[in-house]
Amino acid sequence: CLTLVGALVLVGAGPAAAQSQPRVVRELKFEGNKSLPSTMLANSISTTVSSWFARSSVVRWIGLGEKRFFNETEFQRDVLRLEVIYRRSGFPDVRVDTVVKRTPTDVFATFRIMEGKPILLTDLAISGLDSLSEKERRSVREGLPLRTGQPFNLALLQASVDTLVWRLRSRGSPRADACREYAVYSAARTAAAGIALEPG
């Protein structure tokens, strides 16, 4: 009798144990992201898709490839992470929705992004280059990551600061530094930025 009871307990625990198994992320897609690449968005969130061998319906039955498991809490946080990235990239009205297909073992997830109208950079002022010749000033300023007429992206503003400082240091000003400032005009959906260089 003890053996039979033990067997019944084990059989009864089987389905519950199966249901508690984490689901494998078989697909992760982004839709509507016209301004930011999917690879950048995928690298900025916690949810990651399994490797190709673990995703492909043709070969995944073999059991090869790295499986990535779905975490419901982190997935909801990923929505907030994507919205923050977009707002810092000049899209304050962004909205992110999700579509998730769940099976007992798998998850197929899609982020649907509605970017909204961007804040455009209308003016980028760079000061502190008076000691350089006109040709040198043009060389230092050209090809910066942040450009007027494009969405005002805080990451690109910092990248432009770093680029300018590096160019000055490579030209013989090892103590060169810079500070930045910006203003956003929400009603007009424009922004202006300034970078003050200190050659040292």
Coordinates of C-alpha atoms in Angstrom, one line a residue:
C1 CA 0.0 0.0 0.0
L2 CA 2.8 2.4 0.8
T3 CA 4.4 1.7 -2.6
L4 CA 1.1 2.4 -4.4
V5 CA 0.5 5.6 -2.5
G6 CA 4.0 6.8 -3.4
A7 CA 3.3 6.0 -7.0
L8 CA 0.1 7.9 -7.0
V9 CA 1.8 10.9 -5.5
L10 CA 4.5 10.8 -8.2
V11 CA 2.0 10.5 -11.0
G12 CA -0.1 13.4 -9.6
A13 CA 3.0 15.7 -9.4
G14 CA 3.9 15.1 -13.0
P15 CA 1.5 17.6 -14.8
A16 CA 2.2 20.3 -12.2
A17 CA 5.9 20.0 -12.6
A18 CA 5.5 20.2 -16.4
Q19 CA 3.5 23.4 -16.1
S20 CA 6.1 25.0 -13.9
Q21 CA 8.8 24.6 -16.6
P22 CA 9.9 27.9 -18.1
R23 CA 9.0 28.6 -21.7
V24 CA 11.7 28.9 -24.3
V25 CA 11.8 32.2 -26.4
R26 CA 11.5 30.8 -29.9
E27 CA 10.9 34.2 -31.6
L28 CA 11.5 37.9 -30.8
K29 CA 10.5 40.6 -33.3
F30 CA 10.2 44.4 -33.5
E31 CA 7.7 46.1 -35.7
G32 CA 7.3 49.8 -36.5
N33 CA 10.8 50.8 -35.5
K34 CA 11.8 53.0 -38.5
S35 CA 14.3 55.1 -36.7
L36 CA 16.2 52.7 -34.5
P37 CA 17.5 49.3 -35.8
S38 CA 16.2 46.1 -34.4
T39 CA 19.7 44.9 -33.4
M40 CA 20.2 48.0 -31.2
L41 CA 16.8 47.5 -29.5
A42 CA 17.4 43.7 -29.0
N43 CA 20.8 44.5 -27.3
S44 CA 19.1 47.0 -25.0
I45 CA 16.5 44.7 -23.4
S46 CA 16.6 41.7 -21.1
T47 CA 14.5 39.3 -23.1
T48 CA 16.7 37.5 -25.7
V49 CA 15.8 34.9 -28.4
S50 CA 17.2 31.4 -28.4
S51 CA 19.9 30.5 -30.9
W52 CA 19.0 29.4 -34.4
F53 CA 19.3 25.7 -33.7
A54 CA 16.9 26.1 -30.8
R55 CA 14.4 28.2 -32.8
S56 CA 14.2 26.4 -36.2
S57 CA 11.2 24.0 -36.4
V58 CA 13.2 21.8 -38.7
V59 CA 16.1 21.0 -36.4
R60 CA 15.2 22.1 -32.8
W61 CA 13.9 18.6 -32.0
I62 CA 17.5 17.5 -32.0
G63 CA 18.0 19.5 -28.8
L64 CA 21.0 21.5 -30.0
G65 CA 21.5 25.3 -29.6
E66 CA 21.3 27.6 -26.6
K67 CA 17.8 28.0 -25.1
R68 CA 16.8 31.4 -23.7
F69 CA 13.9 31.3 -21.2
F70 CA 11.0 33.8 -20.9
N71 CA 10.7 35.9 -17.8
E72 CA 7.3 37.7 -17.6
T73 CA 8.5 40.4 -15.2
E74 CA 11.6 41.3 -17.3
F75 CA 9.5 41.3 -20.4
Q76 CA 7.2 43.9 -19.0
R77 CA 10.3 45.9 -17.9
D78 CA 11.6 45.6 -21.5
V79 CA 8.6 47.7 -22.6
L80 CA 9.8 50.5 -20.3
R81 CA 13.4 50.1 -21.4
L82 CA 12.4 50.5 -25.0
E83 CA 10.3 53.6 -24.2
V84 CA 13.3 55.2 -22.4
I85 CA 15.6 54.5 -25.3
Y86 CA 13.2 56.1 -27.7
R87 CA 12.6 59.1 -25.5
R88 CA 16.4 59.6 -25.2
S89 CA 16.6 59.3 -29.0
G90 CA 14.2 62.2 -29.6
F91 CA 10.8 60.5 -29.6
P92 CA 8.9 61.6 -26.5
D93 CA 5.5 60.3 -27.5
V94 CA 6.6 56.7 -28.3
R95 CA 4.3 53.9 -27.4
V96 CA 5.3 50.2 -27.1
D97 CA 2.7 47.4 -27.2
T98 CA 3.4 43.7 -27.2
V99 CA 1.9 40.6 -28.8
V100 CA 2.8 37.3 -27.2
K101 CA 1.9 33.8 -28.3
R102 CA 2.4 31.2 -25.6
T103 CA 2.3 27.5 -25.8
P104 CA 3.0 25.1 -22.8
T105 CA 6.7 25.1 -23.7
D106 CA 7.4 28.1 -26.0
V107 CA 6.9 31.9 -26.4
F108 CA 6.8 33.9 -29.6
A109 CA 7.0 37.6 -28.7
T110 CA 6.6 40.8 -30.8
F111 CA 7.2 44.5 -29.7
R112 CA 5.0 46.8 -31.7
I113 CA 6.5 50.3 -31.6
M114 CA 4.6 53.5 -32.5
E115 CA 7.4 56.1 -32.6
G116 CA 5.4 59.3 -32.8
K117 CA 6.7 62.6 -34.1
P118 CA 10.3 63.3 -33.1
I119 CA 12.0 66.4 -31.6
L120 CA 14.3 67.8 -34.2
L121 CA 17.6 69.4 -33.6
T122 CA 17.6 72.8 -35.2
D123 CA 20.8 74.3 -33.9
L124 CA 24.2 72.9 -32.8
A125 CA 26.7 75.5 -31.6
I126 CA 30.3 74.6 -31.0
S127 CA 32.6 77.1 -29.3
G128 CA 36.2 77.1 -28.1
L129 CA 38.0 76.5 -31.5
D130 CA 39.2 80.1 -32.0
S131 CA 42.9 79.1 -31.6
L132 CA 42.6 76.8 -34.7
S133 CA 42.8 77.8 -38.3
E134 CA 39.6 77.8 -40.4
K135 CA 40.7 74.6 -42.1
E136 CA 41.4 72.9 -38.7
R137 CA 38.0 74.0 -37.3
R138 CA 36.2 72.5 -40.2
S139 CA 38.2 69.3 -39.8
V140 CA 37.4 69.1 -36.1
R141 CA 33.7 69.8 -36.6
E142 CA 32.9 67.7 -39.6
G143 CA 31.1 64.3 -39.5
L144 CA 29.8 64.5 -35.9
P145 CA 27.3 61.8 -34.9
L146 CA 24.7 64.5 -33.9
R147 CA 23.4 66.6 -36.8
T148 CA 20.9 69.3 -37.3
G149 CA 17.7 68.3 -38.9
Q150 CA 17.8 64.9 -37.3
P151 CA 15.9 63.7 -34.1
F152 CA 17.6 65.1 -31.0
N153 CA 19.4 62.1 -29.5
L154 CA 21.1 62.4 -26.2
A155 CA 23.4 59.5 -26.8
L156 CA 24.6 61.1 -30.1
L157 CA 25.1 64.4 -28.3
Q158 CA 27.5 62.7 -25.8
A159 CA 29.2 60.9 -28.7
S160 CA 29.7 64.2 -30.4
V161 CA 31.3 65.6 -27.3
D162 CA 33.6 62.6 -27.0
T163 CA 34.5 62.9 -30.7
L164 CA 35.4 66.6 -30.4
V165 CA 37.6 66.1 -27.3
W166 CA 39.4 63.1 -28.9
R167 CA 40.1 65.1 -32.0
L168 CA 41.6 68.0 -30.0
R169 CA 43.7 65.7 -27.9
S170 CA 45.0 63.9 -31.1
R171 CA 46.0 67.4 -32.4
G172 CA 48.3 68.2 -29.5
S173 CA 45.9 69.3 -26.8
P174 CA 46.1 66.4 -24.3
R175 CA 44.1 68.3 -21.6
A176 CA 41.3 69.2 -23.9
D177 CA 37.8 68.9 -22.3
A178 CA 34.3 70.0 -23.1
C179 CA 30.9 70.7 -21.5
R180 CA 27.5 70.5 -23.1
E181 CA 24.1 72.1 -22.8
Y182 CA 20.8 71.7 -24.5
A183 CA 17.2 73.0 -24.5
V184 CA 14.1 71.2 -25.7
Y185 CA 11.1 73.2 -27.0
S186 CA 8.2 70.7 -26.7
A187 CA 5.5 72.9 -28.2
A188 CA 7.6 73.5 -31.4
R189 CA 9.1 70.0 -31.2
T190 CA 12.6 71.3 -31.7
A191 CA 15.8 71.4 -29.7
A192 CA 19.1 73.3 -29.6
A193 CA 22.4 72.1 -28.3
G194 CA 25.8 73.7 -27.5
I195 CA 29.2 72.2 -26.9
A196 CA 31.8 74.4 -25.3
L197 CA 35.4 73.1 -25.9
E198 CA 38.3 73.9 -23.6
P199 CA 41.5 73.0 -25.5
G200 CA 43.7 73.3 -22.4

